[in-house]
Amino acid sequence: INDLLDISRIEDGKGFELNRQPVDIIKCIHEIVDLFRDRSSKHRFRAYLPKKEIILLLDNDKILQVFENLLSNATKYSPDGGEIQIRGKVEDDQFKVSIKDQGIGMTPDQIERVYEKFYRADASNTAFEGTGLGMTIVKHIIEAHGGTVWAESEINKGTVFGIGLPLIKKGKQINN
Ligand code: ATP
Ligand code: MG
């Protein structure tokens, strides 16, 4: 229900203003990864992140929603378990995060449609519950932050989703 409300807000352009504040993205990722560690004993979560804090201007709740969607997909679509790697680094003018699973993967055709509203690669498979809105919302939230999303996948091997978020430009003041 919340996802549907988010989508309608995104589509009519109303109520999707970001409430951007300085957020330590490293701390934020550690917190959400720890949450999933507790939720899924089947998977090994490995986080490779910078040791220092990295402050970005983010809507904290919406960024949590992004990681919640990405990690829930990574676990849901790797039903046999395996390793889930979370990598983060500063590159060019972005902080880049990738989330890699060893799950069922997607074909090139499926990956091309993954951000479509209500798209589910295998809607007939009732083993995986969902409405097909998670990745639509992820893309909207990241792009609203001036960021980018990308994906790579191989069927029966696994999937990597990546996001890039803009760094705070030097000399720019933080005043909301
Ligand atoms: P929701 O997130 O709304 O509960 P969902 O997980 O089905 O439902 P999305 O998160 O938008 O929807 O993903 C769309 C489709 O893309 C999924 O149904 C699945 O087929 C495929 N998909 C997404 N992430 C992965 C992944 N990590 N591995 C394999 N397939 C994936
Ligand atoms: Mg999902």
PDB file of C-alpha atoms and ligand atoms in Angstrom:
ATOM      1  CA  ILE A   1       0.000   0.000   0.000  1.00  0.00           C
ATOM      2  CA  ASN A   2       2.786   2.422   0.906  1.00  0.00           C
ATOM      3  CA  ASP A   3       4.557   1.611  -2.349  1.00  0.00           C
ATOM      4  CA  LEU A   4       1.396   2.423  -4.290  1.00  0.00           C
ATOM      5  CA  LEU A   5       1.038   5.739  -2.490  1.00  0.00           C
ATOM      6  CA  ASP A   6       4.682   6.541  -3.247  1.00  0.00           C
ATOM      7  CA  ILE A   7       4.163   5.751  -6.924  1.00  0.00           C
ATOM      8  CA  SER A   8       1.105   7.965  -7.235  1.00  0.00           C
ATOM      9  CA  ARG A   9       2.976  10.793  -5.503  1.00  0.00           C
ATOM     10  CA  ILE A  10       5.911  10.316  -7.863  1.00  0.00           C
ATOM     11  CA  GLU A  11       3.619  10.321 -10.873  1.00  0.00           C
ATOM     12  CA  ASP A  12       1.663  13.448 -10.053  1.00  0.00           C
ATOM     13  CA  GLY A  13       4.872  15.146  -8.992  1.00  0.00           C
ATOM     14  CA  LYS A  14       3.339  16.206  -5.677  1.00  0.00           C
ATOM     15  CA  GLY A  15       4.559  15.276  -2.245  1.00  0.00           C
ATOM     16  CA  PHE A  16       7.847  13.945  -3.464  1.00  0.00           C
ATOM     17  CA  GLU A  17      10.009  16.747  -2.225  1.00  0.00           C
ATOM     18  CA  LEU A  18      13.186  15.513  -0.634  1.00  0.00           C
ATOM     19  CA  ASN A  19      14.042  16.510   2.891  1.00  0.00           C
ATOM     20  CA  ARG A  20      17.801  16.603   2.404  1.00  0.00           C
ATOM     21  CA  GLN A  21      20.107  16.722   5.382  1.00  0.00           C
ATOM     22  CA  PRO A  22      23.744  15.857   5.980  1.00  0.00           C
ATOM     23  CA  VAL A  23      23.834  12.075   6.450  1.00  0.00           C
ATOM     24  CA  ASP A  24      26.799   9.751   6.998  1.00  0.00           C
ATOM     25  CA  ILE A  25      26.122   7.250   4.218  1.00  0.00           C
ATOM     26  CA  ILE A  26      28.616   4.762   5.711  1.00  0.00           C
ATOM     27  CA  LYS A  27      26.773   4.615   9.038  1.00  0.00           C
ATOM     28  CA  CYS A  28      23.452   4.419   7.214  1.00  0.00           C
ATOM     29  CA  ILE A  29      24.578   1.402   5.133  1.00  0.00           C
ATOM     30  CA  HIS A  30      26.061  -0.395   8.168  1.00  0.00           C
ATOM     31  CA  GLU A  31      22.779  -0.003  10.045  1.00  0.00           C
ATOM     32  CA  ILE A  32      20.614  -1.405   7.281  1.00  0.00           C
ATOM     33  CA  VAL A  33      23.026  -4.265   6.543  1.00  0.00           C
ATOM     34  CA  ASP A  34      22.993  -5.228  10.244  1.00  0.00           C
ATOM     35  CA  LEU A  35      19.209  -5.259  10.134  1.00  0.00           C
ATOM     36  CA  PHE A  36      19.245  -7.712   7.227  1.00  0.00           C
ATOM     37  CA  ARG A  37      21.906  -9.827   8.959  1.00  0.00           C
ATOM     38  CA  ASP A  38      19.389 -10.333  11.750  1.00  0.00           C
ATOM     39  CA  ARG A  39      16.552 -11.006   9.314  1.00  0.00           C
ATOM     40  CA  SER A  40      18.229 -13.603   7.123  1.00  0.00           C
ATOM     41  CA  SER A  41      20.493 -16.273   8.563  1.00  0.00           C
ATOM     42  CA  LYS A  42      20.675 -17.961   5.146  1.00  0.00           C
ATOM     43  CA  HIS A  43      22.871 -15.274   3.646  1.00  0.00           C
ATOM     44  CA  ARG A  44      26.366 -14.044   4.471  1.00  0.00           C
ATOM     45  CA  PHE A  45      26.509 -10.272   4.290  1.00  0.00           C
ATOM     46  CA  ARG A  46      29.895  -8.755   3.493  1.00  0.00           C
ATOM     47  CA  ALA A  47      30.269  -5.004   3.610  1.00  0.00           C
ATOM     48  CA  TYR A  48      33.344  -3.393   2.034  1.00  0.00           C
ATOM     49  CA  LEU A  49      33.100   0.259   2.957  1.00  0.00           C
ATOM     50  CA  PRO A  50      35.412   3.188   3.652  1.00  0.00           C
ATOM     51  CA  LYS A  51      36.464   3.369   7.320  1.00  0.00           C
ATOM     52  CA  LYS A  52      35.787   7.092   7.603  1.00  0.00           C
ATOM     53  CA  GLU A  53      32.480   8.895   7.535  1.00  0.00           C
ATOM     54  CA  ILE A  54      31.186  10.245   4.236  1.00  0.00           C
ATOM     55  CA  ILE A  55      28.606  12.963   4.552  1.00  0.00           C
ATOM     56  CA  LEU A  56      26.126  13.381   1.710  1.00  0.00           C
ATOM     57  CA  LEU A  57      23.001  15.521   1.411  1.00  0.00           C
ATOM     58  CA  LEU A  58      20.266  12.930   1.534  1.00  0.00           C
ATOM     59  CA  ASP A  59      16.691  12.357   2.485  1.00  0.00           C
ATOM     60  CA  ASN A  60      17.509   9.794   5.161  1.00  0.00           C
ATOM     61  CA  ASP A  61      14.140   7.986   5.127  1.00  0.00           C
ATOM     62  CA  LYS A  62      14.065   7.711   1.349  1.00  0.00           C
ATOM     63  CA  ILE A  63      17.650   6.442   1.172  1.00  0.00           C
ATOM     64  CA  LEU A  64      16.809   3.810   3.784  1.00  0.00           C
ATOM     65  CA  GLN A  65      13.880   2.827   1.582  1.00  0.00           C
ATOM     66  CA  VAL A  66      16.293   2.399  -1.354  1.00  0.00           C
ATOM     67  CA  PHE A  67      18.593   0.061   0.598  1.00  0.00           C
ATOM     68  CA  GLU A  68      15.614  -1.767   2.065  1.00  0.00           C
ATOM     69  CA  ASN A  69      14.351  -2.498  -1.470  1.00  0.00           C
ATOM     70  CA  LEU A  70      17.769  -3.475  -2.840  1.00  0.00           C
ATOM     71  CA  LEU A  71      18.660  -5.752   0.065  1.00  0.00           C
ATOM     72  CA  SER A  72      15.209  -7.304   0.179  1.00  0.00           C
ATOM     73  CA  ASN A  73      15.539  -8.173  -3.520  1.00  0.00           C
ATOM     74  CA  ALA A  74      19.076  -9.501  -3.036  1.00  0.00           C
ATOM     75  CA  THR A  75      17.864 -11.874  -0.304  1.00  0.00           C
ATOM     76  CA  LYS A  76      14.462 -12.741  -1.823  1.00  0.00           C
ATOM     77  CA  TYR A  77      15.891 -13.594  -5.237  1.00  0.00           C
ATOM     78  CA  SER A  78      18.690 -15.735  -3.816  1.00  0.00           C
ATOM     79  CA  PRO A  79      16.481 -18.327  -2.106  1.00  0.00           C
ATOM     80  CA  ASP A  80      19.356 -20.793  -1.681  1.00  0.00           C
ATOM     81  CA  GLY A  81      21.336 -18.246   0.293  1.00  0.00           C
ATOM     82  CA  GLY A  82      24.895 -17.354  -0.584  1.00  0.00           C
ATOM     83  CA  GLU A  83      26.924 -14.229  -0.152  1.00  0.00           C
ATOM     84  CA  ILE A  84      25.622 -10.707  -0.504  1.00  0.00           C
ATOM     85  CA  GLN A  85      28.352  -8.147  -1.028  1.00  0.00           C
ATOM     86  CA  ILE A  86      27.858  -4.471  -0.362  1.00  0.00           C
ATOM     87  CA  ARG A  87      30.622  -2.256  -1.714  1.00  0.00           C
ATOM     88  CA  GLY A  88      30.938   1.475  -1.433  1.00  0.00           C
ATOM     89  CA  LYS A  89      33.544   3.926  -2.668  1.00  0.00           C
ATOM     90  CA  VAL A  90      34.080   7.464  -3.807  1.00  0.00           C
ATOM     91  CA  GLU A  91      34.592   7.578  -7.551  1.00  0.00           C
ATOM     92  CA  ASP A  92      34.568  10.630  -9.804  1.00  0.00           C
ATOM     93  CA  ASP A  93      32.017  12.996  -8.284  1.00  0.00           C
ATOM     94  CA  GLN A  94      29.842  10.282  -6.766  1.00  0.00           C
ATOM     95  CA  PHE A  95      29.651   7.914  -3.853  1.00  0.00           C
ATOM     96  CA  LYS A  96      28.979   4.570  -5.509  1.00  0.00           C
ATOM     97  CA  VAL A  97      27.352   1.609  -3.808  1.00  0.00           C
ATOM     98  CA  SER A  98      26.870  -1.835  -5.301  1.00  0.00           C
ATOM     99  CA  ILE A  99      24.856  -4.752  -3.947  1.00  0.00           C
ATOM    100  CA  LYS A 100      25.715  -8.126  -5.377  1.00  0.00           C
ATOM    101  CA  ASP A 101      23.891 -11.401  -4.844  1.00  0.00           C
ATOM    102  CA  GLN A 102      24.408 -14.990  -5.998  1.00  0.00           C
ATOM    103  CA  GLY A 103      20.759 -15.565  -6.792  1.00  0.00           C
ATOM    104  CA  ILE A 104      18.538 -16.469  -9.718  1.00  0.00           C
ATOM    105  CA  GLY A 105      19.695 -13.594 -11.919  1.00  0.00           C
ATOM    106  CA  MET A 106      17.899 -12.042 -14.874  1.00  0.00           C
ATOM    107  CA  THR A 107      18.125 -12.208 -18.651  1.00  0.00           C
ATOM    108  CA  PRO A 108      19.103  -9.053 -20.585  1.00  0.00           C
ATOM    109  CA  ASP A 109      15.422  -8.597 -21.553  1.00  0.00           C
ATOM    110  CA  GLN A 110      14.319  -8.848 -17.943  1.00  0.00           C
ATOM    111  CA  ILE A 111      16.939  -6.450 -16.682  1.00  0.00           C
ATOM    112  CA  GLU A 112      15.918  -3.905 -19.266  1.00  0.00           C
ATOM    113  CA  ARG A 113      12.401  -3.827 -17.793  1.00  0.00           C
ATOM    114  CA  VAL A 114      13.278  -3.991 -14.104  1.00  0.00           C
ATOM    115  CA  TYR A 115      12.394  -0.326 -13.362  1.00  0.00           C
ATOM    116  CA  GLU A 116       8.976  -0.565 -15.043  1.00  0.00           C
ATOM    117  CA  LYS A 117       5.984  -0.099 -12.796  1.00  0.00           C
ATOM    118  CA  PHE A 118       4.513  -3.496 -11.741  1.00  0.00           C
ATOM    119  CA  TYR A 119       7.112  -5.410 -13.767  1.00  0.00           C
ATOM    120  CA  ARG A 120       7.970  -8.830 -12.324  1.00  0.00           C
ATOM    121  CA  ALA A 121      10.340 -11.053 -14.300  1.00  0.00           C
ATOM    122  CA  ASP A 122       8.509 -14.241 -13.407  1.00  0.00           C
ATOM    123  CA  ALA A 123       5.046 -13.218 -12.287  1.00  0.00           C
ATOM    124  CA  SER A 124       3.833 -16.822 -12.508  1.00  0.00           C
ATOM    125  CA  ASN A 125       6.287 -17.962  -9.831  1.00  0.00           C
ATOM    126  CA  THR A 126       4.389 -17.668  -6.575  1.00  0.00           C
ATOM    127  CA  ALA A 127       7.527 -18.484  -4.565  1.00  0.00           C
ATOM    128  CA  PHE A 128       8.485 -14.800  -4.759  1.00  0.00           C
ATOM    129  CA  GLU A 129       5.992 -12.334  -3.373  1.00  0.00           C
ATOM    130  CA  GLY A 130       5.901  -8.731  -4.444  1.00  0.00           C
ATOM    131  CA  THR A 131       4.133  -6.077  -6.456  1.00  0.00           C
ATOM    132  CA  GLY A 132       6.887  -5.005  -8.838  1.00  0.00           C
ATOM    133  CA  LEU A 133       7.178  -1.484  -7.475  1.00  0.00           C
ATOM    134  CA  GLY A 134      10.389  -1.687  -5.438  1.00  0.00           C
ATOM    135  CA  MET A 135      12.838  -0.911  -8.224  1.00  0.00           C
ATOM    136  CA  THR A 136      10.569   1.741  -9.763  1.00  0.00           C
ATOM    137  CA  ILE A 137      10.720   3.572  -6.445  1.00  0.00           C
ATOM    138  CA  VAL A 138      14.488   3.043  -6.098  1.00  0.00           C
ATOM    139  CA  LYS A 139      15.134   4.660  -9.474  1.00  0.00           C
ATOM    140  CA  HIS A 140      12.874   7.631  -8.729  1.00  0.00           C
ATOM    141  CA  ILE A 141      14.429   8.281  -5.327  1.00  0.00           C
ATOM    142  CA  ILE A 142      18.002   8.069  -6.598  1.00  0.00           C
ATOM    143  CA  GLU A 143      17.322  10.267  -9.615  1.00  0.00           C
ATOM    144  CA  ALA A 144      15.537  12.803  -7.404  1.00  0.00           C
ATOM    145  CA  HIS A 145      18.855  13.049  -5.523  1.00  0.00           C
ATOM    146  CA  GLY A 146      20.684  13.713  -8.797  1.00  0.00           C
ATOM    147  CA  GLY A 147      22.098  10.192  -8.741  1.00  0.00           C
ATOM    148  CA  THR A 148      22.205   7.240 -11.104  1.00  0.00           C
ATOM    149  CA  VAL A 149      21.249   3.555 -11.027  1.00  0.00           C
ATOM    150  CA  TRP A 150      22.649   0.641 -12.983  1.00  0.00           C
ATOM    151  CA  ALA A 151      22.388  -3.147 -13.028  1.00  0.00           C
ATOM    152  CA  GLU A 152      24.175  -6.226 -14.303  1.00  0.00           C
ATOM    153  CA  SER A 153      22.898  -9.752 -14.133  1.00  0.00           C
ATOM    154  CA  GLU A 154      23.429 -13.263 -15.340  1.00  0.00           C
ATOM    155  CA  ILE A 155      20.789 -15.931 -15.147  1.00  0.00           C
ATOM    156  CA  ASN A 156      21.471 -18.489 -12.368  1.00  0.00           C
ATOM    157  CA  LYS A 157      24.641 -16.603 -11.386  1.00  0.00           C
ATOM    158  CA  GLY A 158      23.418 -13.472  -9.686  1.00  0.00           C
ATOM    159  CA  THR A 159      22.758  -9.784  -9.923  1.00  0.00           C
ATOM    160  CA  VAL A 160      24.530  -6.534  -9.097  1.00  0.00           C
ATOM    161  CA  PHE A 161      22.606  -3.321  -8.586  1.00  0.00           C
ATOM    162  CA  GLY A 162      24.529  -0.095  -8.293  1.00  0.00           C
ATOM    163  CA  ILE A 163      23.652   3.415  -7.276  1.00  0.00           C
ATOM    164  CA  GLY A 164      25.696   6.587  -7.483  1.00  0.00           C
ATOM    165  CA  LEU A 165      24.944   9.551  -5.251  1.00  0.00           C
ATOM    166  CA  PRO A 166      26.438  13.026  -5.734  1.00  0.00           C
ATOM    167  CA  LEU A 167      29.141  14.164  -3.340  1.00  0.00           C
ATOM    168  CA  ILE A 168      28.805  17.536  -1.645  1.00  0.00           C
ATOM    169  CA  LYS A 169      30.626  19.979  -3.888  1.00  0.00           C
ATOM    170  CA  LYS A 170      33.603  21.743  -2.359  1.00  0.00           C
ATOM    171  CA  GLY A 171      32.776  25.231  -1.228  1.00  0.00           C
ATOM    172  CA  LYS A 172      29.052  24.526  -1.140  1.00  0.00           C
ATOM    173  CA  GLN A 173      27.354  25.437   2.096  1.00  0.00           C
ATOM    174  CA  ILE A 174      25.057  23.084   3.911  1.00  0.00           C
ATOM    175  CA  ASN A 175      22.043  25.138   4.878  1.00  0.00           C
ATOM    176  CA  ASN A 176      18.568  23.720   4.558  1.00  0.00           C
TER     177      ASN A 176
HETATM  178  P1  ATP B   1       8.247  -5.362  -4.539  1.00  0.00           P
HETATM  179  O1  ATP B   1       9.662  -4.885  -4.468  1.00  0.00           O
HETATM  180  O2  ATP B   1       7.313  -4.297  -5.027  1.00  0.00           O
HETATM  181  O3  ATP B   1       7.787  -6.044  -3.309  1.00  0.00           O
HETATM  182  P2  ATP B   1       9.311  -7.079  -6.567  1.00  0.00           P
HETATM  183  O4  ATP B   1      10.487  -7.441  -5.727  1.00  0.00           O
HETATM  184  O5  ATP B   1       8.722  -8.134  -7.421  1.00  0.00           O
HETATM  185  O6  ATP B   1       8.138  -6.496  -5.672  1.00  0.00           O
HETATM  186  P3  ATP B   1      10.976  -5.046  -7.825  1.00  0.00           P
HETATM  187  O7  ATP B   1      11.792  -4.937  -6.602  1.00  0.00           O
HETATM  188  O8  ATP B   1      10.569  -3.793  -8.515  1.00  0.00           O
HETATM  189  O9  ATP B   1       9.620  -5.857  -7.552  1.00  0.00           O
HETATM  190  O10 ATP B   1      11.740  -5.966  -8.873  1.00  0.00           O
HETATM  191  C1  ATP B   1      11.131  -6.221 -10.143  1.00  0.00           C
HETATM  192  C2  ATP B   1      11.484  -7.619 -10.626  1.00  0.00           C
HETATM  193  O11 ATP B   1      12.866  -7.653 -10.961  1.00  0.00           O
HETATM  194  C3  ATP B   1      11.292  -8.708  -9.585  1.00  0.00           C
HETATM  195  O12 ATP B   1       9.972  -9.231  -9.598  1.00  0.00           O
HETATM  196  C4  ATP B   1      12.308  -9.749 -10.054  1.00  0.00           C
HETATM  197  O13 ATP B   1      11.762 -10.524 -11.083  1.00  0.00           O
HETATM  198  C5  ATP B   1      13.428  -8.898 -10.619  1.00  0.00           C
HETATM  199  N1  ATP B   1      14.530  -8.678  -9.658  1.00  0.00           N
HETATM  200  C6  ATP B   1      14.741  -7.596  -8.874  1.00  0.00           C
HETATM  201  N2  ATP B   1      15.860  -7.712  -8.148  1.00  0.00           N
HETATM  202  C7  ATP B   1      16.378  -8.926  -8.456  1.00  0.00           C
HETATM  203  C8  ATP B   1      17.552  -9.649  -8.045  1.00  0.00           C
HETATM  204  N3  ATP B   1      18.397  -9.151  -7.136  1.00  0.00           N
HETATM  205  N4  ATP B   1      17.762 -10.873  -8.601  1.00  0.00           N
HETATM  206  C9  ATP B   1      16.913 -11.376  -9.531  1.00  0.00           C
HETATM  207  N5  ATP B   1      15.807 -10.742  -9.953  1.00  0.00           N
HETATM  208  C10 ATP B   1      15.529  -9.538  -9.439  1.00  0.00           C
HETATM  209 MG    MG B   2      11.476  -5.824  -4.626  1.00  0.00          MG
END
